Coordinates of C-alpha atoms and ligand atoms in Angstrom, one line a residue:
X1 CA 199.7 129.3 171.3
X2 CA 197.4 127.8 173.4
X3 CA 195.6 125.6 171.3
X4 CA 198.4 123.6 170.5
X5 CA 199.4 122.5 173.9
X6 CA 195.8 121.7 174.5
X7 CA 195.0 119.7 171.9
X8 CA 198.2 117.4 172.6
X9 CA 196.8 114.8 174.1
X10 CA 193.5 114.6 173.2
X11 CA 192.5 113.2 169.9
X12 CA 193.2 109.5 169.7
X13 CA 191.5 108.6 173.0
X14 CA 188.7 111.1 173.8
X15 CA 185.2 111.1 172.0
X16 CA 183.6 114.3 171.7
X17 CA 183.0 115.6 174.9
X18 CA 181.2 118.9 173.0
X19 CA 177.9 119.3 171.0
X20 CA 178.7 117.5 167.3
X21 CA 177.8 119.7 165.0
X22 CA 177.4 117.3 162.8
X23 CA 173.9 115.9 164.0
X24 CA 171.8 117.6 162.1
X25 CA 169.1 115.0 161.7
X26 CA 169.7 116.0 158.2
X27 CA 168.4 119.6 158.1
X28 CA 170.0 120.9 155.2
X29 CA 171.6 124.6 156.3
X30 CA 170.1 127.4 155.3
X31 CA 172.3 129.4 153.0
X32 CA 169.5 132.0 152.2
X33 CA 171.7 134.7 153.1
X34 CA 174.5 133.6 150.5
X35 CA 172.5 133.0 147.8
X36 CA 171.5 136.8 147.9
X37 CA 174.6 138.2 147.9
X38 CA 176.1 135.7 145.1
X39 CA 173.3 136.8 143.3
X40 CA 174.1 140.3 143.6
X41 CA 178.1 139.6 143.3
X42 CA 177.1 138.1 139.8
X43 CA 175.6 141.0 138.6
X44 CA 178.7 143.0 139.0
X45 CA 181.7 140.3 138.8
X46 CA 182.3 137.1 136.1
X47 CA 181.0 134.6 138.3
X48 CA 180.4 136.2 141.4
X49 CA 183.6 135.4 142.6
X50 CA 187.3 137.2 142.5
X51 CA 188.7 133.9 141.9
X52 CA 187.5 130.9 140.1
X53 CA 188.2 128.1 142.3
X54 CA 186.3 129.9 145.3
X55 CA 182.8 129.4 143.1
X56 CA 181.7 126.2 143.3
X57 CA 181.1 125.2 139.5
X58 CA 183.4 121.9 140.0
X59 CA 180.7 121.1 143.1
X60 CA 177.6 122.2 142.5
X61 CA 175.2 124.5 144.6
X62 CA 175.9 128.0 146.4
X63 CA 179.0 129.5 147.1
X64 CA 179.0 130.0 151.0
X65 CA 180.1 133.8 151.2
X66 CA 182.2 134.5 154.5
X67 CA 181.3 137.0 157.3
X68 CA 184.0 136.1 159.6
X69 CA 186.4 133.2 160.9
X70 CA 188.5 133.0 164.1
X71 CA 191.1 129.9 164.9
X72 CA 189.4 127.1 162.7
X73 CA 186.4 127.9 162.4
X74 CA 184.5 130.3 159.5
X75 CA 180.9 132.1 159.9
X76 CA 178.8 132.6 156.8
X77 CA 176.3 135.3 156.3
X78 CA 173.5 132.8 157.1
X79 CA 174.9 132.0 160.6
X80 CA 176.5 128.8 160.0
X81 CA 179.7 127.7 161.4
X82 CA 182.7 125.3 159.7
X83 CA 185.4 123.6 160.3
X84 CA 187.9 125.1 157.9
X85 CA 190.1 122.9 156.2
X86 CA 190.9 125.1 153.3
X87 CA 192.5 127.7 155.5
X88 CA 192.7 130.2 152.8
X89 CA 194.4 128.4 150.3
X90 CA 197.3 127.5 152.5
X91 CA 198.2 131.0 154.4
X92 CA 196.1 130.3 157.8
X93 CA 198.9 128.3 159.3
X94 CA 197.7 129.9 163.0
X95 CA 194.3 129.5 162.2
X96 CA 192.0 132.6 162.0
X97 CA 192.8 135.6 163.8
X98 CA 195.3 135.0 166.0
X99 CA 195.8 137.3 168.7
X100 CA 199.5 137.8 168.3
X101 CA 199.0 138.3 164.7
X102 CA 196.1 141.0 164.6
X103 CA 197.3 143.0 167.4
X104 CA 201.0 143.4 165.6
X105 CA 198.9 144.0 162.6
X106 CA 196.9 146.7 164.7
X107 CA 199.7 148.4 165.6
X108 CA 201.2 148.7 161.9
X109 CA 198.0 149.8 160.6
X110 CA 198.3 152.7 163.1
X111 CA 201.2 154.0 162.0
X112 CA 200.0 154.3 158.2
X113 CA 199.4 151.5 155.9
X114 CA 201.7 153.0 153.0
X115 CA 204.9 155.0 152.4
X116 CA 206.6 153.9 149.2
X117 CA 209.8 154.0 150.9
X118 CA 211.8 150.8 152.9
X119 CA 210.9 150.1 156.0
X120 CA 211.9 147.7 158.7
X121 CA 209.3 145.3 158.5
X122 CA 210.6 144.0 154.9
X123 CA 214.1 144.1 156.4
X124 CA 213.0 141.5 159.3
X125 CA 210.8 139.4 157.2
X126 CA 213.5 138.9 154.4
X127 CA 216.2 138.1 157.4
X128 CA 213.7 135.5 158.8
X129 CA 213.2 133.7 155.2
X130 CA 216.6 134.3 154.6
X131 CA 217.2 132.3 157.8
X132 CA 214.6 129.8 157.4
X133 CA 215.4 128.7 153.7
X134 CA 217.9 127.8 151.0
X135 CA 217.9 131.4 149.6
X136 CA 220.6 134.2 150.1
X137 CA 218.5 137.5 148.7
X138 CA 214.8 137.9 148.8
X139 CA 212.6 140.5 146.8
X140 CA 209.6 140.5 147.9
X141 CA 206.0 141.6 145.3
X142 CA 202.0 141.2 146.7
X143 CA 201.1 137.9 145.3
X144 CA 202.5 134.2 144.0
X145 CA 202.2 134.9 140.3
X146 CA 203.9 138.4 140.4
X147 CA 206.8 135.7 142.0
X148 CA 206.9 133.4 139.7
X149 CA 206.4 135.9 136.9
X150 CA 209.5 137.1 137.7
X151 CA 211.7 134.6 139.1
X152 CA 211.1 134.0 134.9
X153 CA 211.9 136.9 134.1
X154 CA 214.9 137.0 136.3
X155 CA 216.1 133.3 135.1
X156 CA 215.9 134.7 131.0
X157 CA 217.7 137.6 131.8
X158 CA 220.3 136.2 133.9
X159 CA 221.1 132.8 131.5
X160 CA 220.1 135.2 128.1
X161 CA 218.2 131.8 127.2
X162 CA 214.5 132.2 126.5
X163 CA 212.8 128.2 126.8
X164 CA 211.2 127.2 130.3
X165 CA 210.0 123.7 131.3
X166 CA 207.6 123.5 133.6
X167 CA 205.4 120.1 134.5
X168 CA 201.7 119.2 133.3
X169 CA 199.4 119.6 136.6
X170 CA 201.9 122.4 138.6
X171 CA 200.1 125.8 139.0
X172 CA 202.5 128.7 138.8
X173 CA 199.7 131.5 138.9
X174 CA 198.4 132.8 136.0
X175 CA 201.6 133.7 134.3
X176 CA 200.7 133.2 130.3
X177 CA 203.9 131.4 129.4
X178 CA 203.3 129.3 133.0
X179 CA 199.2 128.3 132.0
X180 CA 200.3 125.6 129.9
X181 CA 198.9 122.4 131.7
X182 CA 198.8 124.3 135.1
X183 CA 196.7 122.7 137.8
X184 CA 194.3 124.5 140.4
X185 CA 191.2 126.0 139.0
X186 CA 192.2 124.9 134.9
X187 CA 192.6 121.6 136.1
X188 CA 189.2 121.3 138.2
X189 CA 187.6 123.2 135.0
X190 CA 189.3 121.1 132.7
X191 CA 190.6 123.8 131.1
X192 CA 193.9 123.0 128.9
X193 CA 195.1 126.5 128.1
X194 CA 193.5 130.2 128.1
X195 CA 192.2 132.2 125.4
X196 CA 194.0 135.0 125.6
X197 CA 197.6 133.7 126.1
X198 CA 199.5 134.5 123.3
X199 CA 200.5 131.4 121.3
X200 CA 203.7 133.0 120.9
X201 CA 204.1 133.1 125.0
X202 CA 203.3 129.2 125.2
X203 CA 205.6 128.3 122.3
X204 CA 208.8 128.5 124.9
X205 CA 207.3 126.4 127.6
X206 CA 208.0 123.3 127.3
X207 CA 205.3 120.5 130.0
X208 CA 206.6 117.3 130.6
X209 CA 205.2 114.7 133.0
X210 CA 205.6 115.2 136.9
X211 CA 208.1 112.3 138.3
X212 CA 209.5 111.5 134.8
X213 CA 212.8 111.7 134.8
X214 CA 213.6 110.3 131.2
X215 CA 211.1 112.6 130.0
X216 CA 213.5 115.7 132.0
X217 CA 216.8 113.8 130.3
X218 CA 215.2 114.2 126.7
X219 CA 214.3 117.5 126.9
X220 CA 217.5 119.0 128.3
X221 CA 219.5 116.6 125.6
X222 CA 217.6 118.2 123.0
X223 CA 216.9 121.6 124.2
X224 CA 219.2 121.8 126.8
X225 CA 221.4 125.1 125.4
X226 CA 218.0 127.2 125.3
X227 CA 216.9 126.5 128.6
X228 CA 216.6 129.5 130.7
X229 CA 215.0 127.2 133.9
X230 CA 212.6 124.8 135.0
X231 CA 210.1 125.8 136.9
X232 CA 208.3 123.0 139.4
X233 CA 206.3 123.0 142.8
X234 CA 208.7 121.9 144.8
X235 CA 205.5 119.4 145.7
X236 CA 203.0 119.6 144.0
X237 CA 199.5 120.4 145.8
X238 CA 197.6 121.8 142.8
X239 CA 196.6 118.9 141.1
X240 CA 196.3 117.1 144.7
X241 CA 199.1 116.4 146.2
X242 CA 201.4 114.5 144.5
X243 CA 204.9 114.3 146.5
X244 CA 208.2 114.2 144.1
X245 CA 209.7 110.6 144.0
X246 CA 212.6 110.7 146.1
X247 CA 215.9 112.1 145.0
X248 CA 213.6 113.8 142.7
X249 CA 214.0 117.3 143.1
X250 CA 217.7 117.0 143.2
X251 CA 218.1 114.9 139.9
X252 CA 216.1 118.1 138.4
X253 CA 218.5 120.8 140.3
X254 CA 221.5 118.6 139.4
X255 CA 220.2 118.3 135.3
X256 CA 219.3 122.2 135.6
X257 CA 223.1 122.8 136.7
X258 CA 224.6 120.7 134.3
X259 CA 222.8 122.2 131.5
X260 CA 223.1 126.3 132.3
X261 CA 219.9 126.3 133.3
X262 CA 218.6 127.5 136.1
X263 CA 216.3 125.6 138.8
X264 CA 213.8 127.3 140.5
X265 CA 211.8 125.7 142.8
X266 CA 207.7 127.4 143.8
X267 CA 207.5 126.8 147.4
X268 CA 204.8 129.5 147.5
X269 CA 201.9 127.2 148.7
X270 CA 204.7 124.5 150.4
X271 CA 207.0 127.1 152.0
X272 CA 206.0 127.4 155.5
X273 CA 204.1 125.0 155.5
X274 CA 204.7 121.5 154.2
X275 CA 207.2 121.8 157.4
X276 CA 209.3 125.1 159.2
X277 CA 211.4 125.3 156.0
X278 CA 209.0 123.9 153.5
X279 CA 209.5 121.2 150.8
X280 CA 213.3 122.1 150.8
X281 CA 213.1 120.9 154.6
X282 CA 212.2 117.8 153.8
X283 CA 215.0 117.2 150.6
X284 CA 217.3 120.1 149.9
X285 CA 217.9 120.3 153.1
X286 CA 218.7 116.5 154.1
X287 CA 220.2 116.1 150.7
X288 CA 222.5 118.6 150.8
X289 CA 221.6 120.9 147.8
X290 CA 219.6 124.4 147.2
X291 CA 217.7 125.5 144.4
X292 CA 218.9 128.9 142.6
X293 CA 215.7 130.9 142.9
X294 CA 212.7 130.1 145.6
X295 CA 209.5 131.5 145.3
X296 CA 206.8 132.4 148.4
X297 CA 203.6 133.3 148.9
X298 CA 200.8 131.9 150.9
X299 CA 201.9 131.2 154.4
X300 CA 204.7 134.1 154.4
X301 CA 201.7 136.8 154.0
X302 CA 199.8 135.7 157.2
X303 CA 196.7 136.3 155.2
X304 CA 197.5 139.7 153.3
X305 CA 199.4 139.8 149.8
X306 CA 202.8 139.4 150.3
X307 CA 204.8 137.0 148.5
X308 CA 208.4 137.0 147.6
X309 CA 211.3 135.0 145.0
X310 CA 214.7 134.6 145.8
X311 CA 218.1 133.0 145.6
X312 CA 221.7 132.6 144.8
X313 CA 223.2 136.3 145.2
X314 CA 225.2 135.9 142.0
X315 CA 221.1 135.3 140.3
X316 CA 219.6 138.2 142.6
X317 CA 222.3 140.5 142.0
X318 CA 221.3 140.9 138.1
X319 CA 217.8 142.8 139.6
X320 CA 217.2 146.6 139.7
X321 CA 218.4 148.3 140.9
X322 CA 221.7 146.9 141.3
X323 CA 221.4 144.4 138.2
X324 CA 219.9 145.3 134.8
X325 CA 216.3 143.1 134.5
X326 CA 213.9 144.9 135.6
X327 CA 210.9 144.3 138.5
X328 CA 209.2 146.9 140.7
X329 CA 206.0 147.0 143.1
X330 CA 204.2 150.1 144.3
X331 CA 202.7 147.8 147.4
X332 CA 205.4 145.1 147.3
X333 CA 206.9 144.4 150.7
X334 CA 203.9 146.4 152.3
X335 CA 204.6 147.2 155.9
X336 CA 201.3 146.3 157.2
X337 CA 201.5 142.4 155.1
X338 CA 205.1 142.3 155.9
X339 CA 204.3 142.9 159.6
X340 CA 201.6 139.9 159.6
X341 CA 203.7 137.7 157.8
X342 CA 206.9 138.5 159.9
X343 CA 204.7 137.8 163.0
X344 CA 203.1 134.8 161.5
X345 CA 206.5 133.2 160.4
X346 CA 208.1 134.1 164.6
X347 CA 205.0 132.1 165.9
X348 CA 205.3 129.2 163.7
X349 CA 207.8 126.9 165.5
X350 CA 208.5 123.4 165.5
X351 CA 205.9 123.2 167.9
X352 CA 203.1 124.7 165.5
X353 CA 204.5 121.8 162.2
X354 CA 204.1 119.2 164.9
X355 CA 200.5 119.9 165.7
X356 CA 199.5 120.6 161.9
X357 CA 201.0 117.0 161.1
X358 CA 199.1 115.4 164.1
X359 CA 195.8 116.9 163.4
X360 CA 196.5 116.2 159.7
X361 CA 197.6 112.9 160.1
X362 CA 194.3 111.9 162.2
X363 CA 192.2 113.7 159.4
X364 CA 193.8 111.6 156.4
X365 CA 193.6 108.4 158.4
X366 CA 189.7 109.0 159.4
X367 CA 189.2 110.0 155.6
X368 CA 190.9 106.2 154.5
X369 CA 189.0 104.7 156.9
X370 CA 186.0 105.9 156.2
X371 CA 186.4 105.8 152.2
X372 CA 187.6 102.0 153.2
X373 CA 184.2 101.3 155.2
X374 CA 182.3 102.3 152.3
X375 CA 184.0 100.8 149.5
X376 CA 185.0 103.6 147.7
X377 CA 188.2 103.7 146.0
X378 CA 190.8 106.1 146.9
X379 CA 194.5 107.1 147.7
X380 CA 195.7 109.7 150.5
X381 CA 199.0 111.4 149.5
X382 CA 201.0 113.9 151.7
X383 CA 204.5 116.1 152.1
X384 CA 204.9 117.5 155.6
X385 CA 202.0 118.5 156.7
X386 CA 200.3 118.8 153.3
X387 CA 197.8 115.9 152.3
X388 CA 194.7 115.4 150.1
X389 CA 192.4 112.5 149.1
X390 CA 191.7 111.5 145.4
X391 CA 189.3 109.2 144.9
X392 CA 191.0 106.9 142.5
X393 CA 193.3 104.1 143.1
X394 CA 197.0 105.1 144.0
X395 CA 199.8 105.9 143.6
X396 CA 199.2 109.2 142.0
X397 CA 202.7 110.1 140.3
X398 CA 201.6 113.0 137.8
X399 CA 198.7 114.8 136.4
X400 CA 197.6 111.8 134.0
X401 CA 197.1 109.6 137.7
X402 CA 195.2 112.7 139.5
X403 CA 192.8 113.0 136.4
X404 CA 191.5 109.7 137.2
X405 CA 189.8 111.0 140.6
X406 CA 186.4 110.8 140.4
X407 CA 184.3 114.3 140.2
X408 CA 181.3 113.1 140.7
X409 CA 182.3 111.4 144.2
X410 CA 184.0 114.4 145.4
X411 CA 181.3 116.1 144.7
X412 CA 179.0 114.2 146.8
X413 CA 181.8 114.3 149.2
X414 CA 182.5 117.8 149.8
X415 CA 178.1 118.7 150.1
X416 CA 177.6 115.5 152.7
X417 CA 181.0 117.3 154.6
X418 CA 179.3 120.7 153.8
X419 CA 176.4 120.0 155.7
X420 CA 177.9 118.4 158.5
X421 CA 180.0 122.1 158.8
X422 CA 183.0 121.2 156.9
X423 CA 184.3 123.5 154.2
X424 CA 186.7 121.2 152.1
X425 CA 188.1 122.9 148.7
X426 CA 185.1 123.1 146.1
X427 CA 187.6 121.2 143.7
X428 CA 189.1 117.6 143.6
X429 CA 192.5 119.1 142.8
X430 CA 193.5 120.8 145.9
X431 CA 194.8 120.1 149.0
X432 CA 193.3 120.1 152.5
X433 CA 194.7 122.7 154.5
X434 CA 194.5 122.6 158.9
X435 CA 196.2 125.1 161.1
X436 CA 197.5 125.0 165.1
X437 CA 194.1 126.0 165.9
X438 CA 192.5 123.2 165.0
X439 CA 192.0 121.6 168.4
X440 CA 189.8 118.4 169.4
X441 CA 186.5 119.8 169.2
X442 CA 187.3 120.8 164.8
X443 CA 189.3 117.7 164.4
X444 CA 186.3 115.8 165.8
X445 CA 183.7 117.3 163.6
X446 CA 186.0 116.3 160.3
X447 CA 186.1 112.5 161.6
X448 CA 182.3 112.8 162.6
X449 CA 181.5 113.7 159.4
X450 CA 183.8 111.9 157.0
X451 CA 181.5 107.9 157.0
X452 CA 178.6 110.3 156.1
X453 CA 180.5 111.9 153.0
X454 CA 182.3 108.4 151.9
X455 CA 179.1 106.6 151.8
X456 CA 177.8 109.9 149.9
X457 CA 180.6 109.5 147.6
X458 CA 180.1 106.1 147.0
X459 CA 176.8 106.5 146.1
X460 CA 177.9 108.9 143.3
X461 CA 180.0 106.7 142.0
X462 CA 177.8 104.2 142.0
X463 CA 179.3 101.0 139.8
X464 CA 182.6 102.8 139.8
X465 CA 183.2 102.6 143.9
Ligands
LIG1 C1 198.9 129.8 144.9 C2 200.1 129.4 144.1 C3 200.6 130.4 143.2 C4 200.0 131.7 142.9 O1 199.9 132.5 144.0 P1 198.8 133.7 144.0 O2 199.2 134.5 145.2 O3 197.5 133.1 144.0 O4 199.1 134.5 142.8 C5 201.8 130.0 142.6 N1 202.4 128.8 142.8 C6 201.9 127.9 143.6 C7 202.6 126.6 143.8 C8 200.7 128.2 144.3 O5 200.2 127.2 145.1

């Protein structure tokens, strides 16, 4: 963990000691290199990419593909180096290769990567979230939408109710009743649904506004005996992030329990990460109240696909085997993922939150500043260690607020932050993402960098700013 004692006491006082990447006299980077092999990944996938938001149709310009990363820091094909504050969605809470992490991983690989059979791994990892969380039983599947999926499927079979409310700008993964209104990449392609969702499978969600709670108490007094759950991010970060009001959560867990319903709360990008026991640290936990089911993904992986749901025994209980609603994985609870994410979860301490927040907290206030300084409008929001930037006037309380952010100035953002070796998230809907290796020498070349992308912005935006 050496990166986090180093960087300590650095930031606040010391100027860059180290060449600033930065200076580029303007030389735009040569991305040569990934323009090839985008041209050659759109000739045999939709878009040249395996996911939407990694293309950079929101943005503009040419997907930088990846040869490798270590601590902060990724390496595209064309040589050049950035400072990653995108850390793979959320996952890279240790930064890129972490020693501990590859060399536990090293080992598992060695013994087989596959058996189909329990191992101890899944045991460990589910006693450590177990430990960590609100939840009493974990199941664990290979990615965030298999979790929500069924924590869904788990909440209809164990209430018998079939309606679920969900909010307008929380993605859930691409779970068809779940891609009503869902943030992430529909919301940074302005998409409001999906072909190919059944109407049939949308016609028992029901989206309400984020932070409404009259909205909440008319539903459930309408609907309330067909409720099987509400789904929500227990913060939101996929519309930006847009922290609950507080008392929030618990007015929804205390409505879902009065009602039959259940309340199931997606930590799967804030779990681990908004702090050592995720959103829930920061309310459940304080106020004294728990969520039936939990879902995980993200930072519980360590950067394979692993994600998991859980809960109230009672809930769990009615899954196969020992329950009758069925759910089943041939890779779910993988020992090689389980082992990364079990090593991942041991090494992030206290210690590890406290450095995220202090190199996030010096990131968002350099980003005010700088959007400040050039007379661009804009509002920073965070939970834990979670923040992003939209570049509209605050406060941001649901998806009708984060619309508002201007495209075109993030736009101009993210390419001025680009060249200065910054890879923010191609999208103005997502948050910004650091890790315990991002010591003095990353953090500087974000605050370097960020009066040159404000001033880019505002430019963009033009009469707007
Ligand atoms: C990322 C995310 C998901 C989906 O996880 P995948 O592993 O991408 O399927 C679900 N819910 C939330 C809140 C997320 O951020």
């Amino acid at each position: 963990m050496k990166p986090v004692t180093r960087a300590r006491s650095a930031w606040r006082t010391r100027r860059a000691p180290f060449r600033c990447l930065g200076d580029n006299g303007g030389v735009p980077l040569d991305t040569a290199a990934s323009a090839e092999l985008f041209a050659r990944a759109r000739a045999v996938t939709p878009g040249g990419v395996n996911s939407p938001v990694r293309a950079f149709n929101a943005v503009g310009g040419t997907p930088r593909f990846i040869r490798s990363a270590a601590g902060a820091w990724l390496t595209d094909h064309d040589g050049n180096e950035y400072v990653d504050l995108i850390c793979s969605w959320g996952p890279m809470l240790l930064g890129h290769a972490h020693p501990e992490v590859m060399a536990a991983v090293q080992t598992a690989v060695a013994r087989g990567t596959s058996y189909g059979a329990p191992t101890e791994p899944e045991v460990e990892l589910a006693e450590e979230i177990v430990a960590r969380t609100p939840v009493e039983r974990v199941r664990f599947v290979s990615s965030g939408t298999e979790a929500t999926m069924s924590a869904i499927r788990l909440a209809r079979g164990f209430t018998g109710r079939d309606v679920v409310v969900k909010f307008a700008g929380c993605y859930h993964g691409h779970v068809d009743p779940l891609l009503a209104s869902a943030g992430s990449g529909l919301a940074t392609f302005a998409v409001p649904g999906t072909p190919g969702v059944p109407a049939s499978s949308t016609e028992l969600t029901l989206v309400l506004p984020y932070n409404d709670r009259t909205a909440v108490e008319q539903v459930f007094a309408e609907h309330g005996d067909r409720i099987a759950c509400l789904i929500t991010e227990a913060a939101p970060g996929n519309m930006g992030v847009v922290p609950p009001e507080a008392g929030f959560n618990a007015f929804l867990a205390e409505t879902c329990t009065k009602h039959g319903a259940l309340f199931v709360s997606d930590e799967v990008m804030t779990g681990f990460r908004a702090s050592r026991q995720g959103q829930w640290g920061l309310d459940g936990a304080v106020e004294g109240w728990r969520p039936d089911l939990v879902t995980f993904g993200k930072v519980m992986g360590g950067g394979f696909p692993a994600a998991a749901f859980g809960g109230r025994a009672d809930v769990m209980g009615h899954l196969a085997p020992e329950g009758p609603v069925y759910q089943a994985g041939t890779l779910s609870g993988n020992p090689v993922a389980t082992t990364a994410g079990l090593t991942t979860l041991r090494l992030a301490t206290e210690e590890v939150y406290d450095h995220v927040g202090r190199a996030a907290d010096v990131v968002k206030t350099a980003a005010a500043e700088a959007l400040t300084a050039a007379g661009v409008s804009h509002t920073v929001q965070s939970t834990g260690t979670m923040f992003s930037v939209f570049l509209t006037e605050g406060p941001v309380r649901d998806f009708d607020d984060a619309s508002r952010t201007s495209a075109a100035g993030y736009a101009a953002f993210f390419h001025a932050m680009l060249e200065r070796h910054v890879y923010l998230p191609p999208s103005a809907y997502e948050a910004w993402f650091l890790s315990s290796a991002h010591d003095d020498r990353a953090v500087q070349t974000v605050v370097d960098a960020l009066p040159h992308a404000a001033r880019a912005a505002a430019a963009a935006m033009g009469g707007e700013a």
